[in-house]
Tab-separated table of C-alpha atoms in Angstrom:
chain	number	residue	atom	x	y	z
A	566	UNK	CA	-56.844	45.560	152.666
A	567	UNK	CA	-58.325	48.258	151.151
A	568	UNK	CA	-56.023	50.572	154.446
A	569	UNK	CA	-53.141	49.798	153.823
A	570	UNK	CA	-53.086	50.480	149.554
A	571	UNK	CA	-54.520	53.868	150.253
A	572	UNK	CA	-52.187	54.118	152.871
A	573	UNK	CA	-48.853	51.979	149.862
A	574	UNK	CA	-51.000	55.369	146.717
A	575	UNK	CA	-51.760	57.640	148.989
A	576	UNK	CA	-50.392	58.034	152.049
A	577	UNK	CA	-51.477	61.752	152.823
A	578	UNK	CA	-55.103	61.341	151.904
A	579	UNK	CA	-58.243	62.694	153.317
A	580	UNK	CA	-60.675	60.336	154.457
A	581	UNK	CA	-64.274	60.454	154.385
A	582	UNK	CA	-66.008	58.458	156.668
A	583	UNK	CA	-70.493	59.057	156.032
A	584	UNK	CA	-71.719	57.057	159.033
A	585	UNK	CA	-74.786	56.094	159.595
A	586	UNK	CA	-76.887	55.574	163.850
A	587	UNK	CA	-75.652	51.921	164.275
A	588	UNK	CA	-79.787	51.246	164.417
A	589	UNK	CA	-81.502	53.987	161.657
A	590	UNK	CA	-78.376	51.159	159.311
A	591	UNK	CA	-79.765	48.394	160.589
A	592	UNK	CA	-82.996	49.414	160.418
A	593	UNK	CA	-82.290	50.148	156.662
A	594	UNK	CA	-81.392	47.124	156.204
A	595	UNK	CA	-83.689	44.682	156.923
A	596	UNK	CA	-85.788	46.522	155.330
A	597	UNK	CA	-84.264	45.730	151.634
A	598	UNK	CA	-83.566	42.184	152.751
A	599	UNK	CA	-87.764	42.386	153.364
A	600	UNK	CA	-90.407	40.748	150.400
A	601	UNK	CA	-93.059	41.786	151.171
A	602	UNK	CA	-97.171	41.906	150.293
A	603	UNK	CA	-98.175	44.764	151.935
A	604	UNK	CA	-96.556	46.930	155.006
A	605	UNK	CA	-98.757	45.823	157.365
A	606	UNK	CA	-97.506	42.070	156.803
A	607	UNK	CA	-94.039	43.373	158.614
A	608	UNK	CA	-92.803	41.367	161.709
A	609	UNK	CA	-90.228	43.677	162.558
A	610	UNK	CA	-88.697	40.961	165.090
A	611	UNK	CA	-87.627	39.114	161.955
A	612	UNK	CA	-84.570	41.753	161.984
A	613	UNK	CA	-83.233	39.690	165.041
A	614	UNK	CA	-83.941	36.199	163.606
A	615	UNK	CA	-81.139	34.456	162.172
A	616	UNK	CA	-82.159	34.585	158.518
A	617	UNK	CA	-81.289	37.993	159.302
A	618	UNK	CA	-77.729	38.213	160.577
A	619	UNK	CA	-76.473	35.448	157.841
A	620	UNK	CA	-77.908	38.663	156.000
A	621	UNK	CA	-75.420	40.716	157.611
A	622	UNK	CA	-78.205	43.240	159.219
A	623	UNK	CA	-77.173	43.038	163.201
A	624	UNK	CA	-73.557	42.698	162.211
A	625	UNK	CA	-72.963	45.429	160.171
A	626	UNK	CA	-73.982	47.631	162.246
A	627	UNK	CA	-71.143	47.327	164.098
A	628	UNK	CA	-67.749	49.403	162.699
A	629	UNK	CA	-66.061	50.462	165.644
A	630	UNK	CA	-63.472	48.178	164.969
A	631	UNK	CA	-63.416	49.027	162.178
A	632	UNK	CA	-62.404	52.786	162.600
A	633	UNK	CA	-59.985	51.481	164.399
A	634	UNK	CA	-58.095	49.972	161.714
A	635	UNK	CA	-58.316	53.043	159.963
A	636	UNK	CA	-57.035	55.260	163.031
A	637	UNK	CA	-53.398	53.633	163.327
A	638	UNK	CA	-53.203	53.032	159.864
A	639	UNK	CA	-53.810	57.534	159.435
A	640	UNK	CA	-53.227	60.971	161.177
A	641	UNK	CA	-57.290	62.428	162.838
A	642	UNK	CA	-56.306	65.266	161.427
A	643	UNK	CA	-57.246	63.364	158.109
A	644	UNK	CA	-60.946	62.307	158.517
A	645	UNK	CA	-63.464	64.445	158.094
A	646	UNK	CA	-66.621	61.955	160.497
A	647	UNK	CA	-70.450	63.053	158.479
A	648	UNK	CA	-73.784	61.265	160.456
A	649	UNK	CA	-76.123	61.003	157.152
A	650	UNK	CA	-78.862	62.097	158.828
A	651	UNK	CA	-76.745	65.336	159.862
A	652	UNK	CA	-76.193	65.250	155.662
A	653	UNK	CA	-79.817	64.908	154.068
A	654	UNK	CA	-81.667	67.637	156.175
A	655	UNK	CA	-79.826	70.198	156.139
A	656	UNK	CA	-77.584	69.427	152.988
A	657	UNK	CA	-74.866	71.587	153.963
A	658	UNK	CA	-71.462	71.212	152.793
A	659	UNK	CA	-69.243	73.971	153.920
A	660	UNK	CA	-67.493	71.972	156.697
A	661	UNK	CA	-66.911	68.806	154.383
A	662	UNK	CA	-65.592	71.325	150.754
A	663	UNK	CA	-63.800	73.295	153.300
A	664	UNK	CA	-61.567	69.940	154.608
A	665	UNK	CA	-60.920	68.877	150.942
A	666	UNK	CA	-60.356	71.220	149.257
A	667	UNK	CA	-62.915	72.032	147.441
A	668	UNK	CA	-64.510	75.838	146.526
A	669	UNK	CA	-67.273	76.395	149.384
A	670	UNK	CA	-69.323	78.577	147.441
A	671	UNK	CA	-70.035	75.273	145.032
A	672	UNK	CA	-73.606	74.312	145.358
A	673	UNK	CA	-74.468	70.774	144.489
A	674	UNK	CA	-77.452	69.856	142.995
A	675	UNK	CA	-79.387	66.990	146.291
A	676	UNK	CA	-82.683	67.811	144.648
A	677	UNK	CA	-82.431	64.037	142.650
A	678	UNK	CA	-83.436	61.288	145.516
A	679	UNK	CA	-81.902	58.867	144.675
A	680	UNK	CA	-83.725	56.593	146.863
A	681	UNK	CA	-86.330	58.254	148.660
A	682	UNK	CA	-86.645	55.282	152.806
A	683	UNK	CA	-88.837	52.776	153.071
A	684	UNK	CA	-90.350	50.074	151.139
A	685	UNK	CA	-91.950	49.293	147.528
A	686	UNK	CA	-94.615	46.479	148.360
A	687	UNK	CA	-95.287	43.674	145.464
A	688	UNK	CA	-97.794	44.966	143.569
A	689	UNK	CA	-96.173	48.282	142.684
A	690	UNK	CA	-92.646	47.233	142.472
A	691	UNK	CA	-94.713	44.907	138.992
A	692	UNK	CA	-96.586	48.368	137.803
A	693	UNK	CA	-92.921	49.987	138.206
A	694	UNK	CA	-91.772	47.330	135.613
A	695	UNK	CA	-94.127	47.272	133.398
A	696	UNK	CA	-93.814	50.290	132.651
A	697	UNK	CA	-90.476	50.219	131.987
A	698	UNK	CA	-90.506	47.653	129.599
A	699	UNK	CA	-93.456	49.170	127.755
A	700	UNK	CA	-93.776	52.785	128.128
A	701	UNK	CA	-89.834	52.723	127.839
A	702	UNK	CA	-89.311	51.031	123.791
A	703	UNK	CA	-91.793	54.507	123.278
A	704	UNK	CA	-89.778	56.375	125.044
A	705	UNK	CA	-86.463	55.322	124.024
A	706	UNK	CA	-86.112	56.991	120.927
A	707	UNK	CA	-87.336	60.166	122.625
A	708	UNK	CA	-85.829	61.185	125.920
A	709	UNK	CA	-81.444	59.520	126.572
A	710	UNK	CA	-80.652	56.585	128.395
A	711	UNK	CA	-80.127	58.847	132.041
A	712	UNK	CA	-83.492	60.991	131.174
A	713	UNK	CA	-85.030	57.180	132.186
A	714	UNK	CA	-83.046	56.465	134.501
A	715	UNK	CA	-84.600	60.144	136.329
A	716	UNK	CA	-88.192	58.354	136.220
A	717	UNK	CA	-87.571	55.418	137.453
A	718	UNK	CA	-85.871	56.925	140.047
A	719	UNK	CA	-89.426	59.816	140.592
A	720	UNK	CA	-91.512	56.911	140.450
A	721	UNK	CA	-90.537	53.786	142.878
A	722	UNK	CA	-89.609	57.140	144.572
A	723	UNK	CA	-93.664	57.991	144.566
A	724	UNK	CA	-94.901	54.909	145.698
A	725	UNK	CA	-92.302	54.557	148.194
A	726	UNK	CA	-94.169	54.175	151.402
A	727	UNK	CA	-92.093	54.866	154.897
A	728	UNK	CA	-92.476	52.335	157.792
A	729	UNK	CA	-93.000	52.949	161.656
A	730	UNK	CA	-90.541	50.669	163.155
A	731	UNK	CA	-92.317	49.975	166.246
A	732	UNK	CA	-90.732	52.119	169.683
A	733	UNK	CA	-90.333	48.622	171.479
A	734	UNK	CA	-87.526	47.415	168.707
A	735	UNK	CA	-85.611	50.986	168.681
A	736	UNK	CA	-84.482	50.343	172.494
A	737	UNK	CA	-84.101	46.104	172.020
A	738	UNK	CA	-81.422	47.889	168.895
A	739	UNK	CA	-80.677	50.849	171.569
A	740	UNK	CA	-79.927	48.468	173.868
A	741	UNK	CA	-77.899	46.259	172.146
A	742	UNK	CA	-75.920	49.040	170.760
A	743	UNK	CA	-75.450	50.902	173.225
A	744	UNK	CA	-71.393	49.903	173.856
A	745	UNK	CA	-70.684	50.317	170.160
A	746	UNK	CA	-72.761	54.137	170.763
A	747	UNK	CA	-70.023	55.067	172.797
A	748	UNK	CA	-66.986	53.391	171.255
A	749	UNK	CA	-67.857	55.206	167.915
A	750	UNK	CA	-68.640	58.870	169.873
A	751	UNK	CA	-64.919	58.204	171.196
A	752	UNK	CA	-63.160	57.386	167.536
A	753	UNK	CA	-65.194	60.037	165.178
A	754	UNK	CA	-66.101	63.135	168.160
A	755	UNK	CA	-69.868	62.345	166.697
A	756	UNK	CA	-72.872	62.592	168.756
A	757	UNK	CA	-74.724	59.675	168.309
A	758	UNK	CA	-77.581	60.334	171.020
A	759	UNK	CA	-81.235	60.199	169.952
């Protein structure tokens, strides 16, 4: 329904589509759904379980059909396709700003990382929640709501641990998404080779 509403009310809209590589998106989604006591206890084979599929862990990386539906509604020149990891690593917005008509000299503040990739163990989550409720009350009269929010984000990022995914899992996911990756590349012109 969103496509039709955009077409109806903003027929000349410029559409920015930021995509993750299907394998990276799947792994990230899986790690967000896992409840763990220790990063060493993750069973990555669970990515392929029925319980994870009910959460869309595998299914939601098949997005070529959604892209195709939008391309049927709008001309291709109305789209800017961006690979999420490229945007994060390069923090180069010139092409994007040109596309949407923003001054290319504008420099957005990209210093704050809203969610660092990885996982937080249960013990760290309990500590952060305790600090937020106790110290947060002390800081409340001295800080703004936004300052407290940023402090919480920084604390979460500090205790977030990067997780190494076994190569065998990555290979299995690549096999699963191989045809989908080719379709996405064909529709978007993006290079999703790893």
